[in-house]
Structures are given as C-alpha cells and as structure tokens.
GROMACS .gro file of C-alpha atoms in nm:
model
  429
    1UNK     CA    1  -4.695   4.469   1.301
    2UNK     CA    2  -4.308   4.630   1.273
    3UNK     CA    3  -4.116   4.609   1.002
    4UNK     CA    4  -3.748   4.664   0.973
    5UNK     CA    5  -3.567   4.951   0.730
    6UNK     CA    6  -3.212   4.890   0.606
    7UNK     CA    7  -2.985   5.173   0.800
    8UNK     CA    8  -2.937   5.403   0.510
    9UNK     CA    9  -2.604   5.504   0.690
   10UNK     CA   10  -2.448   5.155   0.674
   11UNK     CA   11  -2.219   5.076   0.369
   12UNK     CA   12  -2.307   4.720   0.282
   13UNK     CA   13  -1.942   4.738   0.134
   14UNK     CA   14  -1.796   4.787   0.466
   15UNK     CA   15  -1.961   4.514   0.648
   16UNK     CA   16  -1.706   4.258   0.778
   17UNK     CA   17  -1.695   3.937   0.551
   18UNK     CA   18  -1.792   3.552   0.685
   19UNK     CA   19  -1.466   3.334   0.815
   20UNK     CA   20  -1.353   3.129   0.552
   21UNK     CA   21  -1.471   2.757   0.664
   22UNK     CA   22  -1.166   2.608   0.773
   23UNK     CA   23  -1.011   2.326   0.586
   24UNK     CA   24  -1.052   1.966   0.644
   25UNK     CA   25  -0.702   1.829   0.810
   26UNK     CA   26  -0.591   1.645   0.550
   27UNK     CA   27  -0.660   1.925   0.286
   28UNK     CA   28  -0.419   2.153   0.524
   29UNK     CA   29  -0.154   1.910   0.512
   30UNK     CA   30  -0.150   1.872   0.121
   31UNK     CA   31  -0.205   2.212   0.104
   32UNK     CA   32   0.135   2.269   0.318
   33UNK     CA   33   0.339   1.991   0.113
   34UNK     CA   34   0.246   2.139  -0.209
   35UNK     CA   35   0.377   2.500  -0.087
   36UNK     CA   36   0.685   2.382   0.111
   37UNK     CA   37   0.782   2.077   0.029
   38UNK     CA   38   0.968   1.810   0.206
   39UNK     CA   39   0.931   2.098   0.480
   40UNK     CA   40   0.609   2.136   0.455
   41UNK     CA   41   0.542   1.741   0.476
   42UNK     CA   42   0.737   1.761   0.814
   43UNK     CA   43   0.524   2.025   0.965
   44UNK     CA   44   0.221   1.840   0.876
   45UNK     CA   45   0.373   1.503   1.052
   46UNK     CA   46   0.434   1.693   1.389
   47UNK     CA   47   0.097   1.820   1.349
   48UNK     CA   48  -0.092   1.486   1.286
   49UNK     CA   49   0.151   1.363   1.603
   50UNK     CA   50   0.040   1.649   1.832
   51UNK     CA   51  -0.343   1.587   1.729
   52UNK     CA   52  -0.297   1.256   1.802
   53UNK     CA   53  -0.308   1.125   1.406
   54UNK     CA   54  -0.031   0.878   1.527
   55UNK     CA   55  -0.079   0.641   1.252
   56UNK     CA   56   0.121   0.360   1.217
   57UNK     CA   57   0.411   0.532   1.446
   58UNK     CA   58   0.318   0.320   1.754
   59UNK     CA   59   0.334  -0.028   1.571
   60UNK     CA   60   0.691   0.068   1.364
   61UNK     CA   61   0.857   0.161   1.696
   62UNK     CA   62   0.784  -0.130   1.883
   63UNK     CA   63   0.823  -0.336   1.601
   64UNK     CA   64   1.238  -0.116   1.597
   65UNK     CA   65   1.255  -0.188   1.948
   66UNK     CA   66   1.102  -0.580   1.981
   67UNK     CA   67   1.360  -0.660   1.717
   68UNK     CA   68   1.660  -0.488   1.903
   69UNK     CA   69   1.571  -0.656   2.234
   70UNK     CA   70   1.525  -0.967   2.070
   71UNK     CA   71   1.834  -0.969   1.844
   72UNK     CA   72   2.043  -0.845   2.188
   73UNK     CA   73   1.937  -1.158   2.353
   74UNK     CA   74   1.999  -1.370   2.042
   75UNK     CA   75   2.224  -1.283   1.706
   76UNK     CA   76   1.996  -1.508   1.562
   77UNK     CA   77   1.711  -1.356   1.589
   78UNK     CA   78   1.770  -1.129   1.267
   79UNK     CA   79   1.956  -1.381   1.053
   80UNK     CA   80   1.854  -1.475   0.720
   81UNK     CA   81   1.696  -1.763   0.799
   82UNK     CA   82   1.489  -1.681   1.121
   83UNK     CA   83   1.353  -1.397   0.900
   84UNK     CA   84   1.277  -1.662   0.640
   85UNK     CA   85   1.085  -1.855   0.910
   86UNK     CA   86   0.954  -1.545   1.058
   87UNK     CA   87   0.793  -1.485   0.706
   88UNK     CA   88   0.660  -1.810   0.692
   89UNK     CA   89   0.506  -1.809   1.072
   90UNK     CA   90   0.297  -1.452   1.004
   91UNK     CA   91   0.159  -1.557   0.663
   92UNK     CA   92  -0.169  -1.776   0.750
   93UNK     CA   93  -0.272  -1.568   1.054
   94UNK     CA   94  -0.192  -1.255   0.931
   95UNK     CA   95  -0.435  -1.346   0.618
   96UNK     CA   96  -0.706  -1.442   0.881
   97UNK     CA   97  -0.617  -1.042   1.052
   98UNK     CA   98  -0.707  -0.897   0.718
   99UNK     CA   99  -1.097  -1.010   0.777
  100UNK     CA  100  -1.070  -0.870   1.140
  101UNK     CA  101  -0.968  -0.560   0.999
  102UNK     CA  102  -1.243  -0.519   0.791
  103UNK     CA  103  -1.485  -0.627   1.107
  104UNK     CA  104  -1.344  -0.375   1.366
  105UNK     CA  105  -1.362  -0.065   1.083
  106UNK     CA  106  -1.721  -0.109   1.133
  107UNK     CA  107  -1.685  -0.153   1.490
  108UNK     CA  108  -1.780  -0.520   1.508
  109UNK     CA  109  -1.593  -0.828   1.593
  110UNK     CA  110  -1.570  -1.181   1.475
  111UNK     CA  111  -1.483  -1.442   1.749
  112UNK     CA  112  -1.480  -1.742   1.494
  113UNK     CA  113  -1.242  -1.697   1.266
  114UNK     CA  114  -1.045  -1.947   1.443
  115UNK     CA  115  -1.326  -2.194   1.418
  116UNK     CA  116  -1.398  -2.140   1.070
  117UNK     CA  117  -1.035  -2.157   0.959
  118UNK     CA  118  -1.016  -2.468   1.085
  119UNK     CA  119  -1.299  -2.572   0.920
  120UNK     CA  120  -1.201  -2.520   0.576
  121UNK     CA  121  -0.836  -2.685   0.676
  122UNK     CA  122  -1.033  -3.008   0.768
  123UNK     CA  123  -1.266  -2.979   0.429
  124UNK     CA  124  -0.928  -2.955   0.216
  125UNK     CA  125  -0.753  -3.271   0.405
  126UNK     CA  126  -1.053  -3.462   0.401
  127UNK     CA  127  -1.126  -3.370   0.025
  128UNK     CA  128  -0.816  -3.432  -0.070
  129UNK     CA  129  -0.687  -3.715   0.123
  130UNK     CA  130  -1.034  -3.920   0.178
  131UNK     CA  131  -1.231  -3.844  -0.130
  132UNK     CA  132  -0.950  -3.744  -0.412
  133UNK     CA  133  -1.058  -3.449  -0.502
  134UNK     CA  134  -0.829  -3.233  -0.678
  135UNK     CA  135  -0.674  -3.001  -0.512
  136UNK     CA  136  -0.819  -2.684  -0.642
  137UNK     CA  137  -1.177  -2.812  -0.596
  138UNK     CA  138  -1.108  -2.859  -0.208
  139UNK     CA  139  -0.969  -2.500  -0.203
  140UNK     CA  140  -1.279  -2.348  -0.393
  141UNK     CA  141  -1.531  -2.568  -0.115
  142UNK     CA  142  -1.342  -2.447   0.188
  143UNK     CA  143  -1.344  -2.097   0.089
  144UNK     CA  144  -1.662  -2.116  -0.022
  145UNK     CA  145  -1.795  -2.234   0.290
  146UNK     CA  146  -1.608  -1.975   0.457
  147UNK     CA  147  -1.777  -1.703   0.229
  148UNK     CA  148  -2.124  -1.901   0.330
  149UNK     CA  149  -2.069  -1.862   0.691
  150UNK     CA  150  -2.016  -1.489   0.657
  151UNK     CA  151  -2.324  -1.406   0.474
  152UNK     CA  152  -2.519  -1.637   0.675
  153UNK     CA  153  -2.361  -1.393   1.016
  154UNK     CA  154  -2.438  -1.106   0.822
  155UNK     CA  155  -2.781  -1.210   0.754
  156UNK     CA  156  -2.873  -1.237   1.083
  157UNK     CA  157  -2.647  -0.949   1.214
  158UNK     CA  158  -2.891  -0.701   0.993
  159UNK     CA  159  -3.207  -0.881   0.999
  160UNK     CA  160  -3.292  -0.973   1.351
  161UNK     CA  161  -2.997  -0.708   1.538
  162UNK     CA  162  -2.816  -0.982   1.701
  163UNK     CA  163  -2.489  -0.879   1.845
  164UNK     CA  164  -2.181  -0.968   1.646
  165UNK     CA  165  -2.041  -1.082   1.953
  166UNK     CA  166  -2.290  -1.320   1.988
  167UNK     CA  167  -2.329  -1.452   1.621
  168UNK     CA  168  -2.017  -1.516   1.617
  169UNK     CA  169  -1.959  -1.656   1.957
  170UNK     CA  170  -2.211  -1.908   1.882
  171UNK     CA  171  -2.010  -1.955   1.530
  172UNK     CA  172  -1.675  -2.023   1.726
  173UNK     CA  173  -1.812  -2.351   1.919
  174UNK     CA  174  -2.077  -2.476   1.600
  175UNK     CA  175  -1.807  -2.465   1.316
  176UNK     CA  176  -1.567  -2.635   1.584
  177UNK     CA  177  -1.777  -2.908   1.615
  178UNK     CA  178  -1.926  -2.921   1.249
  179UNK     CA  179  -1.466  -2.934   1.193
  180UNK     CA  180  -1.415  -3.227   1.450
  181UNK     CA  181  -1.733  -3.368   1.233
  182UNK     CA  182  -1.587  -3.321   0.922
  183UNK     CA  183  -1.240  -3.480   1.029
  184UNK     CA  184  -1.396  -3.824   1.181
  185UNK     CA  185  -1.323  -4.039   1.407
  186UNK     CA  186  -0.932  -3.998   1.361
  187UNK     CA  187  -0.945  -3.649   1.420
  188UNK     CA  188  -0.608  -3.617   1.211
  189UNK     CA  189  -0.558  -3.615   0.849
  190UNK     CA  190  -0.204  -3.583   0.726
  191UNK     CA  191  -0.136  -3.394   0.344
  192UNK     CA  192   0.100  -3.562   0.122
  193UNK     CA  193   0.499  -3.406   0.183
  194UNK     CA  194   0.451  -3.395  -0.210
  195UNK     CA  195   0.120  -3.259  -0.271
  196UNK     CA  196   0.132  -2.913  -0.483
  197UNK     CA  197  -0.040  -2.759  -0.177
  198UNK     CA  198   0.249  -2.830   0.102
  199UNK     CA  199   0.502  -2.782  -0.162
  200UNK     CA  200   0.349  -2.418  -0.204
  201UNK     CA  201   0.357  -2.361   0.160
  202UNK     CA  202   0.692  -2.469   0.248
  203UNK     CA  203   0.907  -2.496  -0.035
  204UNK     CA  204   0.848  -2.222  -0.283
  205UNK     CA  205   1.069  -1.971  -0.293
  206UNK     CA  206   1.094  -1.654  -0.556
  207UNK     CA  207   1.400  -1.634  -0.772
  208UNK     CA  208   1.631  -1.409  -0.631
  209UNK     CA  209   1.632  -1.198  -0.984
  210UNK     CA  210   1.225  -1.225  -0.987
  211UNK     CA  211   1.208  -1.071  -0.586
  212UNK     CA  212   1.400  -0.753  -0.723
  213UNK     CA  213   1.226  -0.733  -1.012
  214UNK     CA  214   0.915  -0.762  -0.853
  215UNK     CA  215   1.017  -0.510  -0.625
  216UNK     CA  216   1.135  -0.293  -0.835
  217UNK     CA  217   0.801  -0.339  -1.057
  218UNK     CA  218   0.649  -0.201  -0.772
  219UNK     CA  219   0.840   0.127  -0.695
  220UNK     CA  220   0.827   0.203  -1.077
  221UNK     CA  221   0.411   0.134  -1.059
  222UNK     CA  222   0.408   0.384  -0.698
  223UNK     CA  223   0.594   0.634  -0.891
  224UNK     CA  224   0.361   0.645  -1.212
  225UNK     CA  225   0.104   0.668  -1.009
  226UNK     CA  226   0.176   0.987  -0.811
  227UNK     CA  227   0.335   1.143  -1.111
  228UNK     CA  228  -0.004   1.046  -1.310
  229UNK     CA  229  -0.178   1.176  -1.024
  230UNK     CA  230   0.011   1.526  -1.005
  231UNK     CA  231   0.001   1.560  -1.338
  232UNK     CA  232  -0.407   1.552  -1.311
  233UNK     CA  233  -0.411   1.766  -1.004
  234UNK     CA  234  -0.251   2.050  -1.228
  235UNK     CA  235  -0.470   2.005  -1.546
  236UNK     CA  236  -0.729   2.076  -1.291
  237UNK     CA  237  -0.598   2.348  -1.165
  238UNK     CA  238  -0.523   2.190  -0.831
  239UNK     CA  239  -0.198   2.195  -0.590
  240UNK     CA  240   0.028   1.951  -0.676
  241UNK     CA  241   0.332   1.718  -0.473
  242UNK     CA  242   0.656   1.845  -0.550
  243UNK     CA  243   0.873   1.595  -0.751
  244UNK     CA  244   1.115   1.631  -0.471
  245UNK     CA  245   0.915   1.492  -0.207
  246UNK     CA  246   0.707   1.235  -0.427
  247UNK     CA  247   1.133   1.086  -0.555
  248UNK     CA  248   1.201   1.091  -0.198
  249UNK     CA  249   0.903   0.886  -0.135
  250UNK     CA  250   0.984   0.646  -0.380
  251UNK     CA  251   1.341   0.642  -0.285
  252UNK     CA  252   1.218   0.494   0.082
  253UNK     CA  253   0.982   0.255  -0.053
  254UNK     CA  254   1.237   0.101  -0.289
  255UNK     CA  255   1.455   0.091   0.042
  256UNK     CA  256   1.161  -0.080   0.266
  257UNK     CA  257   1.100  -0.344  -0.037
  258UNK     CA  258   1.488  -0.418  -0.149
  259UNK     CA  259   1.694  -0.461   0.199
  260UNK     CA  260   1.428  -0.708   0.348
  261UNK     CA  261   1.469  -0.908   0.003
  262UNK     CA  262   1.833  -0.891  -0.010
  263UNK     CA  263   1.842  -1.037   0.353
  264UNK     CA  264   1.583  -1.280   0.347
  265UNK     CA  265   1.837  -1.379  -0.025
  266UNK     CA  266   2.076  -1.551   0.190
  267UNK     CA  267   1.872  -1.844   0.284
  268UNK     CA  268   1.587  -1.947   0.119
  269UNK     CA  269   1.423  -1.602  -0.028
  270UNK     CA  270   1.094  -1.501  -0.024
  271UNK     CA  271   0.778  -1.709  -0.001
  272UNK     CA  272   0.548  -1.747  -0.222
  273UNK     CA  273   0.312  -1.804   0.082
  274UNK     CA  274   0.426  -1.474   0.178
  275UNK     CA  275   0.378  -1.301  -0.114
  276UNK     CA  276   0.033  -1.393  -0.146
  277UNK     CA  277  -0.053  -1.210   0.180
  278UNK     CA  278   0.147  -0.903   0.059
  279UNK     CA  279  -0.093  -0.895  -0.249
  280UNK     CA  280  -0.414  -0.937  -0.033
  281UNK     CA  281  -0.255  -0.673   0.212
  282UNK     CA  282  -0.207  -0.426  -0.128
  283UNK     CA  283  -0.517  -0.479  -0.259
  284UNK     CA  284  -0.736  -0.476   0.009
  285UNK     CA  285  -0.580  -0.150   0.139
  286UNK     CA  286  -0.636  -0.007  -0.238
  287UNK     CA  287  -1.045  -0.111  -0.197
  288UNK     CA  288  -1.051   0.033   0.145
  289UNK     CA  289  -0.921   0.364   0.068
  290UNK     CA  290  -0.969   0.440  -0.316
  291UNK     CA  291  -1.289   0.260  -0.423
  292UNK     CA  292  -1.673   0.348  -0.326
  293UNK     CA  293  -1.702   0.031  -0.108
  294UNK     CA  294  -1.410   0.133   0.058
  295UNK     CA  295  -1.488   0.465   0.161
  296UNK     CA  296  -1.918   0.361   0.260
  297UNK     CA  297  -1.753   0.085   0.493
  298UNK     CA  298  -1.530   0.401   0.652
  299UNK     CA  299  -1.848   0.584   0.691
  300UNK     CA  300  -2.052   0.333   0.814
  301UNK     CA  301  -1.825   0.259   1.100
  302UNK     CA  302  -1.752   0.626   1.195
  303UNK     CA  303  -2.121   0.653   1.193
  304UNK     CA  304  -2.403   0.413   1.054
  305UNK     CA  305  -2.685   0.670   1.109
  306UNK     CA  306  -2.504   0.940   0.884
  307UNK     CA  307  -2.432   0.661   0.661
  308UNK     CA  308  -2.781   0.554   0.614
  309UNK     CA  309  -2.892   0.906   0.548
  310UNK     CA  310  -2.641   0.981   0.299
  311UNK     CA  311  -2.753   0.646   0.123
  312UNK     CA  312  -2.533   0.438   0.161
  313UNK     CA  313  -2.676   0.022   0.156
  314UNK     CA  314  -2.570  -0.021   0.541
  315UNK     CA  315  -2.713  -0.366   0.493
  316UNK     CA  316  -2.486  -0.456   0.174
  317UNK     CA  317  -2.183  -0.347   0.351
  318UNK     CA  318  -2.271  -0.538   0.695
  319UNK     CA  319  -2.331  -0.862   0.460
  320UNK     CA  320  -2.007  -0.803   0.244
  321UNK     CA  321  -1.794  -0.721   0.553
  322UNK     CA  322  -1.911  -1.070   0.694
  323UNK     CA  323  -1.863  -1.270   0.432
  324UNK     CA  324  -1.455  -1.153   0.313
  325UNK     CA  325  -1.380  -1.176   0.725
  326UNK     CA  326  -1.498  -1.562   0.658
  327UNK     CA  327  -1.357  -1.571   0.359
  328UNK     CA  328  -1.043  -1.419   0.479
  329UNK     CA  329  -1.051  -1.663   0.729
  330UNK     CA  330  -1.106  -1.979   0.523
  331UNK     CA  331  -0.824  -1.891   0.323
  332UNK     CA  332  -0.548  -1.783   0.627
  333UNK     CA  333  -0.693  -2.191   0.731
  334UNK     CA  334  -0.551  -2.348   0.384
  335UNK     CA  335  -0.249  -2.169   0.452
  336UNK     CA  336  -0.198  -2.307   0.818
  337UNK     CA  337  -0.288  -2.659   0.639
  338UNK     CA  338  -0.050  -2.610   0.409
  339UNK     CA  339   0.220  -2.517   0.614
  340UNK     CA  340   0.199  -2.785   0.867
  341UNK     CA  341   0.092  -3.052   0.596
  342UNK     CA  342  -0.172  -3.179   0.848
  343UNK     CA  343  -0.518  -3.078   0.975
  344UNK     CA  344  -0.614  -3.173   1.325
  345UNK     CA  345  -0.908  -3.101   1.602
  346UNK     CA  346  -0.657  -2.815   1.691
  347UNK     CA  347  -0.618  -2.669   1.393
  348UNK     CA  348  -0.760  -2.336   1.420
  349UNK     CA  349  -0.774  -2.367   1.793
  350UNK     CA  350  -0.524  -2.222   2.060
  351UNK     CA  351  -0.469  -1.893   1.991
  352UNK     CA  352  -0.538  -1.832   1.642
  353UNK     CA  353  -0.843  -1.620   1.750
  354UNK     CA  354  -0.634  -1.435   1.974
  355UNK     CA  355  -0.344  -1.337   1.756
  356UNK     CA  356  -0.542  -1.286   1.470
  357UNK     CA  357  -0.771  -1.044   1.635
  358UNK     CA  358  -0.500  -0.865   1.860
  359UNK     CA  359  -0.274  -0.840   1.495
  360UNK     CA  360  -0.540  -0.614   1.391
  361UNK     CA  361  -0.560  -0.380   1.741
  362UNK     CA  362  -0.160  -0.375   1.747
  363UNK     CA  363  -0.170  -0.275   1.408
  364UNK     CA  364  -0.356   0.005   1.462
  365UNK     CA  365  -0.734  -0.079   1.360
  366UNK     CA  366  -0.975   0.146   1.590
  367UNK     CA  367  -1.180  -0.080   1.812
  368UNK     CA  368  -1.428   0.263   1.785
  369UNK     CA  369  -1.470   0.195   1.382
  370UNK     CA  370  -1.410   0.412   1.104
  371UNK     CA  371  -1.028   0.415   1.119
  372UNK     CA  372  -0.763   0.158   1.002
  373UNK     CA  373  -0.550   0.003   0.715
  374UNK     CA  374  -0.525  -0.354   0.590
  375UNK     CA  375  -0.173  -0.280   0.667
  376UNK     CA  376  -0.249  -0.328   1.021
  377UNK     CA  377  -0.270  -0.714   0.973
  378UNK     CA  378   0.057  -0.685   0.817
  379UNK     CA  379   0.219  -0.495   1.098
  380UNK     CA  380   0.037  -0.618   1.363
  381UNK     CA  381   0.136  -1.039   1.294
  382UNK     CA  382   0.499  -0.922   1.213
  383UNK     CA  383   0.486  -0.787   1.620
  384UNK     CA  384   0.329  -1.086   1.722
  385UNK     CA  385   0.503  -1.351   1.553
  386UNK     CA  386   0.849  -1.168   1.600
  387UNK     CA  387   0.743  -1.206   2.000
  388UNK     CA  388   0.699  -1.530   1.940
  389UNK     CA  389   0.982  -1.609   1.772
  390UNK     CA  390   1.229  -1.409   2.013
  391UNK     CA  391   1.064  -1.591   2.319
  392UNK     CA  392   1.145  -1.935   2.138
  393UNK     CA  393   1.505  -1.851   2.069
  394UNK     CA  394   1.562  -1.742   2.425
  395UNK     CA  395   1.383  -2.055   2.561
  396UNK     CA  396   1.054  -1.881   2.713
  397UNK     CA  397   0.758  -2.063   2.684
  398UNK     CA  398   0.419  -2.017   2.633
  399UNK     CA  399   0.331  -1.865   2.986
  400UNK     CA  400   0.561  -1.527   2.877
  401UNK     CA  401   0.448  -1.479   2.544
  402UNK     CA  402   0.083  -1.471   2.666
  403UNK     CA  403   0.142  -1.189   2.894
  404UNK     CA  404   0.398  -1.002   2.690
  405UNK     CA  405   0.065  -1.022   2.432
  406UNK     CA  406  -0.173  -0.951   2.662
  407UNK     CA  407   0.041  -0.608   2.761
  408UNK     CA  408   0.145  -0.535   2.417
  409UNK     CA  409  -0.210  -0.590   2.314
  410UNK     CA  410  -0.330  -0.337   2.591
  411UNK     CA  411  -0.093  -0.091   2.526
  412UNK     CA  412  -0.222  -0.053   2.150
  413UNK     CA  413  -0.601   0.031   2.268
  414UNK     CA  414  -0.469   0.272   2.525
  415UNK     CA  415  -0.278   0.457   2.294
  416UNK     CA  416  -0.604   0.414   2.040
  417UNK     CA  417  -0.821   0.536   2.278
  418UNK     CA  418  -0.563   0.845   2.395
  419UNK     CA  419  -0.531   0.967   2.033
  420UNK     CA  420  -0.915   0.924   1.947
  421UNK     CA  421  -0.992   1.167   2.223
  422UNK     CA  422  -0.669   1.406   2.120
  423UNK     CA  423  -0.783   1.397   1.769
  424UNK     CA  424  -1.135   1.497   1.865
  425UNK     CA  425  -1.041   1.766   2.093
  426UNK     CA  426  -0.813   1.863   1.753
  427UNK     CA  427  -1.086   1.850   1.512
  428UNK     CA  428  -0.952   1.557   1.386
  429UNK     CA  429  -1.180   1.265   1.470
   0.00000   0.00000   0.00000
C-alpha cells in the first residue's frame, strides 16, 4: 500500500486559485445596469437578443407592423372608436388565454376551454333568464363549475397519467354537449339589453378623469416599488438600479398607459370589460413571477423531475394549474355572454379554442414549458383581434384571416423554438 507525501517544494500559496463560478444571466445583466446605467441596460438587451432571450420583441414588432399595414389600407383602422371596439373584441378571449398560459408553462395544453366557456355562458342565461336567479349567483355557478372541471382534469391528469391532450379532448365534446343540454330545446337564450350584466359589457365606460388617474395611480405604485426595492438592495449591501434608469422606466410606462387612454378618450373610453382583463393580466403576472406558486409552476415546467426532488407538490401545482385554466375559462365565457347579450349552441364554438390558445403562442408562452408571462394573453389577443379587425375593414373574410393566423401562429413557435436552442447553446435556457 502507497501513500502520497505533500511536495515539500510546492508553495501552497502559489497554487493557482478555482474560476470564479460564473454568474447566472440575469445576475450579469443587473450587475451591468447597476455599474453603467442606462448603458449598461443596453448592453444587456443586445446580449439577451444575441442569446436568443427575445422576449416580448417578436410580438411588439408585429403588433408595430400589423397596425401600419392595417391602418395603410384603412384610416380607420386606428381611430378612436375601432380601438374602442378593438378593446372590447380582445377582452373575453384574451381572459380565456390567461388559463392557456398557465397550461403551456407547464408544458400541457387544454383543448376545452372553448367548450367549457360556453358552458358557463349557457348556465348564466339559463339562470338568469329561465330560473331568476340573481345575477351574481349565476356568475358564482358558472365559474364554479368551471373551477370543478379543472380539478376534476387535474385529478385525473396526476392520478392515472392521462395525457392532457386527451383529458381535455374528451372535455371539449362532453361539456359541449352537457352546454347544448343545459340550453334546451331552443338552443338560444337571449340576456335582457338592460340587465346589469350586458350593461357591464357594452356600455360601461371609465370617466375620462378616473382612466388618468388610474393610470397615473399606477406609474406612481411602479415607481414606489423599485425605489422601495433599491432602497432594500442597498441596506443589504447589494447593487442597486440607478434612479436614472428606474425614472426613465417609469417615464415609458406612464407613456404606454396615458396615449392609449387619451385616444381611446375620443369615443367612448375605456371599458370596464377591459379593465378587468388588465387587472387579471397584472395580477396573474405578479403570482407567476414574485410569489412561491409562481416560481414551483416555472420549475415544474422547465423540469418536473428536478421539481419533485427539490420538493416541490408537483401534484398541487398540476391540480391548481387545471382548475384557474377552467376557471379562467368560465369567466372569459360570461364575458362573451355579456358582450353579445345572448348565449347560443355556438357560443364557445368556432374558433374560440383556436384564438385563445394561439394568443398565448403569439404572445410568447414556450410550448417547451418553463417560460412565459400572463402578458402573453394580453399581447397575443391584441395581434389576433387587430387581424381580425383589419381583415373586416378591408372586406376579407373568414378564409384570409384563418391563414394569416395559421402563418402568424407558425411563425411565433419557429422563432420559440430558434431562440430556445440559441439560448441553450448561450447558457441561457
């Protein structure tokens, strides 16, 4: 048996010290805005762009350039109140994209949302209309029954492995049929022109003084925050955002929020309708990213194995997913009731399944999992509903706006799938 002496003649001082691990990505870029600036924040942009980190680039630019065609074709097609309408159009399925968002981050689908928000359109008309409920005790059943559905998917997603595909498949033609049940033999139920619930959908409007305020509300809160924020990152000892770049910041988002709601002042103003589907963008984007529920449904669609080791309840989050995508969906179905004070056998049908879903991929949700913002419904509906919209001024039918979808649509994964395997070759993934 050998054993090994220390080389008396070595100088453990001289030996050549470990690398330093390298930083995590985003680390390096807060790293290089806290030491340069607004400069430093535009070196760490080009390099998120050349590693692929294209964010929600794609989606802005073609939203830029849809709206320039568009408006080209038509001077309509920006005026106050197209935009009004345009507002109106993208709030119930862009509600019903939230839910898909949530799906696809863990790398699962849900082919019923159409189904189900149908569904809960036909248990508020019939409530309403054929039984008297009140109005608020339809709501709370239809969403409710949404929020069943979803566990009930979830439960059988994580108990017996059954595909989502599948599950939900199966959902899309049962809750269509349990919705032509629910409506009878008529098959249409009209809501009263002077119901509470239509007159939410189509004729309430924000206060031109309360959309600024509100807006401004909101820059002020953003700004508190990152102050708050920097001001804790230096009590810790920590690099901080220069005041510079966090005013400039807040300068653009007060832009982004005010010139949209001093247009869309000319006609009508903003919908409440609308508004609601800001909030539920806003908050679910705050859950995703900044609370412990968030960040284990993140992990559990980059990878459930890891996630399982490191703890996390996969089952909880498969069941909770489930059940807001129904939920999500039940409500975005109200809304579409609401709207077109009626529910019908094709409510929920067409292509509500196919816009929701492909609001979510345009957006910029991952098919892959583990990468996406609630903002993607919001982005992703404003580019579907503004083709739409444009098609319908310029008297194109439904034939072109399926295949201007369709390509749109298959643009977004190519691009998703380019810049996952750039960001992976980058370190990045």
């Amino acid at each position: 048996m050998s054993t090994t002496t220390p080389d008396p003649t070595r100088d453990a001082t001289t030996a050549e010290p470990a690398p330093a691990p390298a930083l995590p990505a985003d680390l390096q870029d807060e790293r290089l805005i806290a030491e340069a600036g607004v400069a430093g924040a535009a070196r760490a942009f080009l390099a998120r762009l050349r590693s692929g980190d294209l964010g929600a680039l794609p989606v802005v630019v073609g939203l830029v350039i849809i709206w320039v065609v568009f408006q080209s074709l038509n001077d309509a097609f920006l005026s106050p109140r197209n935009l009004v309408n345009l507002t109106l159009q993208s709030a119930a399925i862009g509600t019903i994209s939230i839910g898909i968002v949530l799906v696809l981050l863990l790398g699962e689908i849900d082919l019923s949302v159409g189904s189900i928000s149908g569904l809960a359109a036909a248990i508020v008309a019939v409530g309403t209309v054929e039984r008297g409920w009140p109005a608020v005790v339809a709501i709370v059943a239809a969403i409710l029954a949404g929020t069943v559905i979803g566990i009930a998917y979830g439960a059988i997603y994580t108990r017996f492995g059954v595909p989502s595909f599948v599950i939900t498949l199966a959902g899309l033609l049962g809750f269509l049929g349990l919705q032509l049940k629910v409506l009878g033999e008529t098959g249409s139920i009209n809501l009263p022109f002077d119901s509470g619930l239509v007159k939410f959908a189509q004729q309430t409007f924000l206060p031109p003084v309360v959309a600024y305020v509100l807006a401004l509300l909101v820059v002020a809160a953003y700004a508190a925050t990152r102050l708050r924020a920097n001001a804790r990152r230096d009590a810790a000892g920590l690099s901080t955002t220069p005041v510079g770049f966090v005013a400039a910041r807040t300068a653009g988002l007060a832009l982004v929020l005010i010139a949209p709601i001093a247009v869309l002042n000319q006609d009508r103003g903003v919908s409440v309708m609308f508004l609601v589907f800001l909030a539920l963008v806003v908050v679910m984007d705050f859950v995703i990213r900044r609370t412990g529920w968030g960040r284990s449904v993140m992990a559990v669609g980059g990878n459930v194995e890891a996630a399982r080791r490191a703890g996390i309840n996969v089952r909880r989050i498969y069941l909770t997913v489930f059940a807001l995508c129904s939920t999500f969906a039940a409500v975005g179905g109200i809304f579409a009731a609401a709207r077109l004070a009626a529910a019908n056998q094709s409510s929920g049908g067409a292509d509500t399944n196919l816009n929701a879903i492909a609001a979510a991929v345009i957006g910029g949700t991952s098919l892959f999992g583990g990468r996406g913002s609630a903002y993607a419904a919001l982005l992703g509906i404003l580019v579907i509903q503004s083709i739409s919209n444009g098609l319908a001024l310029i008297n194109l039918g439904s034939p072109e706006r399926y295949m201007i979808t369709g390509a749109v649509l298959l643009l977004a994964v190519t691009v998703d799938a380019l810049s996952r395997r750039s960001r992976a070759a980058h370190g990045r993934a």
